[in-house]
Short mmCIF file of C-alpha atoms in Angstrom, two decimals:
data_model
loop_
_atom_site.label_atom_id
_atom_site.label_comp_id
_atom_site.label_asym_id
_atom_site.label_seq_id
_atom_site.Cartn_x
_atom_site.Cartn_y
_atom_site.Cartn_z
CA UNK A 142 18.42 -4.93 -18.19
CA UNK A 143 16.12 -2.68 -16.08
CA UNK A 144 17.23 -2.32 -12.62
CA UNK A 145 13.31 -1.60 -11.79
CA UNK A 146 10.34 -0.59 -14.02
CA UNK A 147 6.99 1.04 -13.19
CA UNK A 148 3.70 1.78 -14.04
CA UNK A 149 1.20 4.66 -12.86
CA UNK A 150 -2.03 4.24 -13.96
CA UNK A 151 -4.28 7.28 -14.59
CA UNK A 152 -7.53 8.28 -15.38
CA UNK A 153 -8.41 11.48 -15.77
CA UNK A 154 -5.69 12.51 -13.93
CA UNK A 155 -4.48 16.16 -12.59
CA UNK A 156 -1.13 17.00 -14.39
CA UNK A 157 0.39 18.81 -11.34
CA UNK A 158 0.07 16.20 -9.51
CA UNK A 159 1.26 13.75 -12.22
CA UNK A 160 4.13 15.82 -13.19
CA UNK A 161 5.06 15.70 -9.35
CA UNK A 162 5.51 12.14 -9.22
CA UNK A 163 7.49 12.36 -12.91
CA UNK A 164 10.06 14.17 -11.54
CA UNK A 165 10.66 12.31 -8.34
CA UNK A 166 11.26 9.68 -10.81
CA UNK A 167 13.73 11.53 -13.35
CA UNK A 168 16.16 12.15 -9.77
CA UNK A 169 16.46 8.27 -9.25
CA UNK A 170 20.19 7.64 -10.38
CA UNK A 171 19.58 3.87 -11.37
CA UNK A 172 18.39 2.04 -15.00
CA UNK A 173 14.56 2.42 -15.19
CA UNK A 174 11.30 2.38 -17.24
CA UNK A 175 8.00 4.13 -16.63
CA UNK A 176 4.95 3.91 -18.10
CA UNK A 177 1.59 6.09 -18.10
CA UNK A 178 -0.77 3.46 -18.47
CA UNK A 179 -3.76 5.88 -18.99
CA UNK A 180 -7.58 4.41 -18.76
CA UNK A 181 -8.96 7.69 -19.73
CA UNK A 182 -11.82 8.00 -22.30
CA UNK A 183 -9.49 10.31 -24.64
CA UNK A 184 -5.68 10.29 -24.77
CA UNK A 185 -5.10 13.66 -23.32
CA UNK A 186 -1.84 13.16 -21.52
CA UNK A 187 0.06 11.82 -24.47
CA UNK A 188 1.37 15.69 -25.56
CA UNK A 189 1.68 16.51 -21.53
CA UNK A 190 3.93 13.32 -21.48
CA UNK A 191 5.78 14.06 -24.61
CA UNK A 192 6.69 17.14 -23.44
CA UNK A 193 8.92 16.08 -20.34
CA UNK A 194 11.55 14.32 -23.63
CA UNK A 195 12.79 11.89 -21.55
CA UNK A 196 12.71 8.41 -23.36
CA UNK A 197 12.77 6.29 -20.27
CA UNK A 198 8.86 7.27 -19.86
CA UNK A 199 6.63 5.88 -22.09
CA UNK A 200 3.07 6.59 -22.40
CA UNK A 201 0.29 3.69 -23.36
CA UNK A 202 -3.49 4.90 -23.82
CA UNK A 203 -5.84 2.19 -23.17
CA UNK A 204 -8.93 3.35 -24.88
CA UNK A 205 -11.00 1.64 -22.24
CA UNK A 206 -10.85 1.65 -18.21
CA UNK A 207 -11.45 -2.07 -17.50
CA UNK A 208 -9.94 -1.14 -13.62
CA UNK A 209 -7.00 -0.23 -11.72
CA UNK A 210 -5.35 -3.58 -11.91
CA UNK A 211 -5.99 -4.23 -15.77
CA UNK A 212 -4.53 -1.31 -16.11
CA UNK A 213 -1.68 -2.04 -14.07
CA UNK A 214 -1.55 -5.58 -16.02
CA UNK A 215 -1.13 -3.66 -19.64
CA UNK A 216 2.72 -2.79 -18.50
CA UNK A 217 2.99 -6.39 -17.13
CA UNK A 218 1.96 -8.22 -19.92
CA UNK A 219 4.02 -5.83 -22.37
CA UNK A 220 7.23 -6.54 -20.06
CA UNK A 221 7.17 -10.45 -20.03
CA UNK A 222 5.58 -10.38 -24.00
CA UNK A 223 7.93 -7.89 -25.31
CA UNK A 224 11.25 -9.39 -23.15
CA UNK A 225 12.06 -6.48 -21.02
CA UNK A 226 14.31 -7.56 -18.94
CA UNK A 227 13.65 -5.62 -14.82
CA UNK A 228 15.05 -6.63 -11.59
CA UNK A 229 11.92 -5.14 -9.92
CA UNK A 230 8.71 -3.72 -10.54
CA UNK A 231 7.13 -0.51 -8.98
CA UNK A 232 2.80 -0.11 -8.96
CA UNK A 233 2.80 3.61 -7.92
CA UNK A 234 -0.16 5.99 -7.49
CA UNK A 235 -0.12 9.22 -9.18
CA UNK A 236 -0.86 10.95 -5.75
CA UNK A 237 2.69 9.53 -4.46
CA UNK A 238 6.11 11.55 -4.31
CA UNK A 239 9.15 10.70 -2.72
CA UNK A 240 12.56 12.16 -2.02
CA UNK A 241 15.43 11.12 -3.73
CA UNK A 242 17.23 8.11 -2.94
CA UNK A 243 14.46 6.88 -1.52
CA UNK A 244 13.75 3.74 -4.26
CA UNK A 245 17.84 3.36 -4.33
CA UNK A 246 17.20 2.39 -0.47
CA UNK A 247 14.38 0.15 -1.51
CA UNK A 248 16.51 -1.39 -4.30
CA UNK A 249 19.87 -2.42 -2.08
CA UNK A 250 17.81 -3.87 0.77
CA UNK A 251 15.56 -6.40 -1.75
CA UNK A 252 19.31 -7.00 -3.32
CA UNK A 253 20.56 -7.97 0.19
CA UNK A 254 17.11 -9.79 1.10
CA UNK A 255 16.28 -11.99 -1.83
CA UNK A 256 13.77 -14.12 0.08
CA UNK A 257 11.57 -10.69 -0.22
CA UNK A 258 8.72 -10.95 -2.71
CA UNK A 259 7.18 -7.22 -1.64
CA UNK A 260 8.47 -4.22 0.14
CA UNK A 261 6.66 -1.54 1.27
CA UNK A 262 7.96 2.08 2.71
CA UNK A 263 6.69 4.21 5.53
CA UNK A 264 3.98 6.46 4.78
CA UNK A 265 3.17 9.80 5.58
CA UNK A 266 -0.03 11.68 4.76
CA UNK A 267 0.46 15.47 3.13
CA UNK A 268 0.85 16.97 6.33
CA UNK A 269 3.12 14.98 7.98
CA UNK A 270 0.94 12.28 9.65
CA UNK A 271 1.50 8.76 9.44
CA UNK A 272 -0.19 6.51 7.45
CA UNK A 273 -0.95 3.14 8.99
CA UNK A 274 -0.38 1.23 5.65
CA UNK A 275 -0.02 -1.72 7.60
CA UNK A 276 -2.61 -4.39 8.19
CA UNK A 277 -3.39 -7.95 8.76
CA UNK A 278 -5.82 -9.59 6.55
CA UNK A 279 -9.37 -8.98 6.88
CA UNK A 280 -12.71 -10.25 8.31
CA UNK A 281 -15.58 -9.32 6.86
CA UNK A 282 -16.60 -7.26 9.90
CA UNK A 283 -13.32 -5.34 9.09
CA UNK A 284 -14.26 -4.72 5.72
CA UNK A 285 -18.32 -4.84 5.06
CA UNK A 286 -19.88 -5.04 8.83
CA UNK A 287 -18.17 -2.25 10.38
CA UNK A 288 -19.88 0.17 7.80
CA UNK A 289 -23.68 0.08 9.06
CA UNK A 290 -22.29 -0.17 12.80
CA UNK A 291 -23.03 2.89 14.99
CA UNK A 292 -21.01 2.86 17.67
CA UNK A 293 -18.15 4.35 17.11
CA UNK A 294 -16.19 2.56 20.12
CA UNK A 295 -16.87 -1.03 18.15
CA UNK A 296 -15.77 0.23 15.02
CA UNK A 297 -12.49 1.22 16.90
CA UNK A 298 -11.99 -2.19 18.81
CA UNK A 299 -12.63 -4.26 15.67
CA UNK A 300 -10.10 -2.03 14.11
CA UNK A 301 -7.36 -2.06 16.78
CA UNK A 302 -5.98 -5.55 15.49
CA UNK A 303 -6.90 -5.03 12.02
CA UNK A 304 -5.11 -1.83 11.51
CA UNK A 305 -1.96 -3.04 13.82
CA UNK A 306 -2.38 0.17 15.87
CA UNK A 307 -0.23 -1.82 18.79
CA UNK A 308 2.62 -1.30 15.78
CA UNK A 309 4.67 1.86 15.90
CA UNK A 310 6.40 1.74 12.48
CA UNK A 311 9.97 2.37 13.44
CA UNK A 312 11.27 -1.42 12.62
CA UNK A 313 11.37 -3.61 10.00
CA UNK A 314 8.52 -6.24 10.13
CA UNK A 315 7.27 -9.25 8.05
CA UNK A 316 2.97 -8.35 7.66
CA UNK A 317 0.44 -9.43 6.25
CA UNK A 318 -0.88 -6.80 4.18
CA UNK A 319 1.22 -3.63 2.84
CA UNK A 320 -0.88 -0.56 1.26
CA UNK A 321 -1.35 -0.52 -2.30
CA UNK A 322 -0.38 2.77 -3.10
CA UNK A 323 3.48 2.09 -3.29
CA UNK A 324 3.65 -1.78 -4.56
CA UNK A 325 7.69 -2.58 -5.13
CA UNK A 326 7.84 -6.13 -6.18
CA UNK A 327 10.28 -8.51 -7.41
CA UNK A 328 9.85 -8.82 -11.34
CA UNK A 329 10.14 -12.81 -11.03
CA UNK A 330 7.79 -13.23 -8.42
CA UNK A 331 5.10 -11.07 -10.40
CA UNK A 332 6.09 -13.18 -13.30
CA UNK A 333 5.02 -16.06 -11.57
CA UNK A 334 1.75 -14.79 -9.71
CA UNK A 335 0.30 -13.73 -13.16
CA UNK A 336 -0.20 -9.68 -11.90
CA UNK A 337 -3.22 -8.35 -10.87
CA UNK A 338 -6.49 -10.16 -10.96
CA UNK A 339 -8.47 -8.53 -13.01
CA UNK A 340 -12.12 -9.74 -11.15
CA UNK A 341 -11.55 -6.36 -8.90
CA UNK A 342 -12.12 -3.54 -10.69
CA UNK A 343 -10.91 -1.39 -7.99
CA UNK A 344 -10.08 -2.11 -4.28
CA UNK A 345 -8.89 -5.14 -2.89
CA UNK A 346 -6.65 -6.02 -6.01
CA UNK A 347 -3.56 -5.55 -3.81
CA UNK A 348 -4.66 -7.42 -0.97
CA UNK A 349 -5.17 -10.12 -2.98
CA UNK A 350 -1.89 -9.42 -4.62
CA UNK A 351 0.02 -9.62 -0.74
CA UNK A 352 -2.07 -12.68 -0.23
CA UNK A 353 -0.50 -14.38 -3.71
CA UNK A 354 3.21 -13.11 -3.09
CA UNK A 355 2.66 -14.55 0.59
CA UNK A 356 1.86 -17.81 0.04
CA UNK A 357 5.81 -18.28 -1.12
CA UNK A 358 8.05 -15.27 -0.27
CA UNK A 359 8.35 -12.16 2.39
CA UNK A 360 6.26 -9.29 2.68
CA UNK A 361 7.99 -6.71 4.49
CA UNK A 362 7.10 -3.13 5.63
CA UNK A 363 10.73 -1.66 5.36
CA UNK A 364 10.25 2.09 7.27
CA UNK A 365 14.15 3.33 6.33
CA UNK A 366 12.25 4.38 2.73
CA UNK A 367 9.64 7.19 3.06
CA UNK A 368 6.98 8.70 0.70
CA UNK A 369 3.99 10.91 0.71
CA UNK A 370 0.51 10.51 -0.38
CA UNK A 371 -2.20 12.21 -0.08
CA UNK A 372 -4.59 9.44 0.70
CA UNK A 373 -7.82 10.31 -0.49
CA UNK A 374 -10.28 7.31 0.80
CA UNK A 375 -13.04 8.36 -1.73
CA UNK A 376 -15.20 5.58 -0.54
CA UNK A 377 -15.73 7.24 2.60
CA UNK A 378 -16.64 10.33 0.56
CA UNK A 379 -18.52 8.77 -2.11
CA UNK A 380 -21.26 6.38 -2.37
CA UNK A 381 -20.47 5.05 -6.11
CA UNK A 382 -16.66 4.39 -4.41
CA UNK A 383 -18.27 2.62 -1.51
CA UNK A 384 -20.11 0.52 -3.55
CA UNK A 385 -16.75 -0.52 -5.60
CA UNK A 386 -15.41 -1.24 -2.34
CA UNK A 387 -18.38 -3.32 -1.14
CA UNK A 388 -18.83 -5.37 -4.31
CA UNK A 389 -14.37 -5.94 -4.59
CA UNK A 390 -14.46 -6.71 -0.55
CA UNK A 391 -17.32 -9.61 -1.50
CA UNK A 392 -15.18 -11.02 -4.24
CA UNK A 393 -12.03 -10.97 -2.22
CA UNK A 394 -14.14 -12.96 0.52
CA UNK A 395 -15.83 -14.72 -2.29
CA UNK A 396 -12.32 -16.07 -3.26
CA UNK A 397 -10.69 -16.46 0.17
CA UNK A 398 -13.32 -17.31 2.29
CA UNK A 399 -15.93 -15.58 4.59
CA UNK A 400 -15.92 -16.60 8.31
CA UNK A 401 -13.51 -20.00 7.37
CA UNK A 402 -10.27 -18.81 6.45
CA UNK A 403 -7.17 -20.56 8.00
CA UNK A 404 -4.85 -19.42 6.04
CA UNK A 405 -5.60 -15.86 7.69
CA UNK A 406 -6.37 -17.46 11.22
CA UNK A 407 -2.69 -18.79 11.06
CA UNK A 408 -0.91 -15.58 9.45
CA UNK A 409 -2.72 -13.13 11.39
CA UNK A 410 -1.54 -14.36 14.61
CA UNK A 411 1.93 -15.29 14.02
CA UNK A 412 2.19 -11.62 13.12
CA UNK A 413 0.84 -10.82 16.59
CA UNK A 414 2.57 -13.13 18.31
CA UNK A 415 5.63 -11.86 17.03
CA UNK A 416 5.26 -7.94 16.53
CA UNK A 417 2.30 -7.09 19.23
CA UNK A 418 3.38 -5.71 22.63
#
């Protein structure tokens, strides 16, 4: 038995940065598995992969990209078909590193907290900054109204709440949302939730994800485990990503509700209550 397994999924990857994130992996002292799950149109990275000769990574070419989260699902499905036995699971991004010791950290506080479905560490941008992976869940104003707003000073007080920017990061917290970059679940509770929905072919997949885990175990931001990425928010930058995000932010809504929601009414402001000076 694993004591965690992972997936990165790729397409068209750079190998620097993928070989990065390989060899933060080969210094974690515990029992893993990791697999390139690569949605590329051509199978590329299978020699580049080969060539590290380490048999706890495994590479799997799709021949298709049918999305970030069916991609992600591939590994799933060939863990619970195939019997591999894994404590956890790790959904990394191949634009993530991390020091080492960092996922042994991660490990012994889910083994001490077993009513913790998701854990997510503090993250830090390239150059040092913090990332505010942290959020509750989202209105449609937070996700499709703010966009064709042009005031910059709404945008900001819509987001103040939204992005927990009252939160400083230093403690452990219960939230509502964790970032998708760096998703370190249980392998029982993803067992049970069924993975990724495959309706979002990419954004939103892991806040519905958080939502799923929610409904029946922890989601905790744990800030004593650190890693770096580098963050790119292409939808800002490009107006095919924004219209991913548009069209997965509509489904998510679609699925959860628009403007009645009370499972995110109640959530949203217990977190508050509890965390917000």
């Amino acid at each position: 038995m694993y004591d965690f397994t992972a997936c990165i999924v790729t397409y068209n990857t750079e190998r620097d940065e993928l070989k990065k994130i390989i060899e933060c992996f080969q210094k974690v002292e515990l029992r893993f598995k990791l697999w390139i799950s690569d949605n590329s149109e051509k199978d590329d990275l299978k020699e580049f992969i080969e060539k590290f000769s380490d048999d706890r990574i495994e590479y799997i070419f799709n021949n298709s990209n049918d999305g970030f989260g069916s991609g992600h699902n591939v590994v799933v499905k060939k863990l619970l078909e195939d019997g591999i036995k894994s404590e956890f699971h790790l959904m990394v991004n191949a634009d993530v590193v991390f020091e080492k010791n960092t996922i042994e950290k991660i490990v012994s506080y889910m083994r001490k907290n077993t009513d913790i479905g998701q854990i997510g560490p503090k993250i830090l941008e390239y150059d040092g900054r913090l990332s505010r992976s942290c959020r509750l869940f989202p209105t449609p104003i937070n996700l499709i109204f703010r966009r064709f707003l042009p005031v910059k000073l709404i945008v900001e007080k819509l987001d103040y709440n939204y992005e927990m920017k009252w939160y400083d990061y230093e403690k452990v917290i219960d939230v509502p949302i964790l970032s998708g970059c760096f998703i370190f679940v249980r392998m029982d509770v993803l067992e049970e939730i069924g993975g990724f929905d495959e309706r979002y072919f990419m954004y939103m997949e892991d806040y519905d994800l958080c939502r799923r885990i929610g409904k029946k175990w922890r989601t905790v931001f744990y800030p004593e485990a650190e890693i770096i990425h580098k963050h790119g928010k292409a939808s800002y930058r490009s107006r095919k990503m924004m219209m991913l995000h548009m069209n997965s932010a509509i489904k998510y809504f679609n699925k959860w509700g628009w403007f009645f929601d009370k499972e995110r009414k109640i959530k949203n402001k217990e977190c508050m209550r509890k965390y917000k000076k």
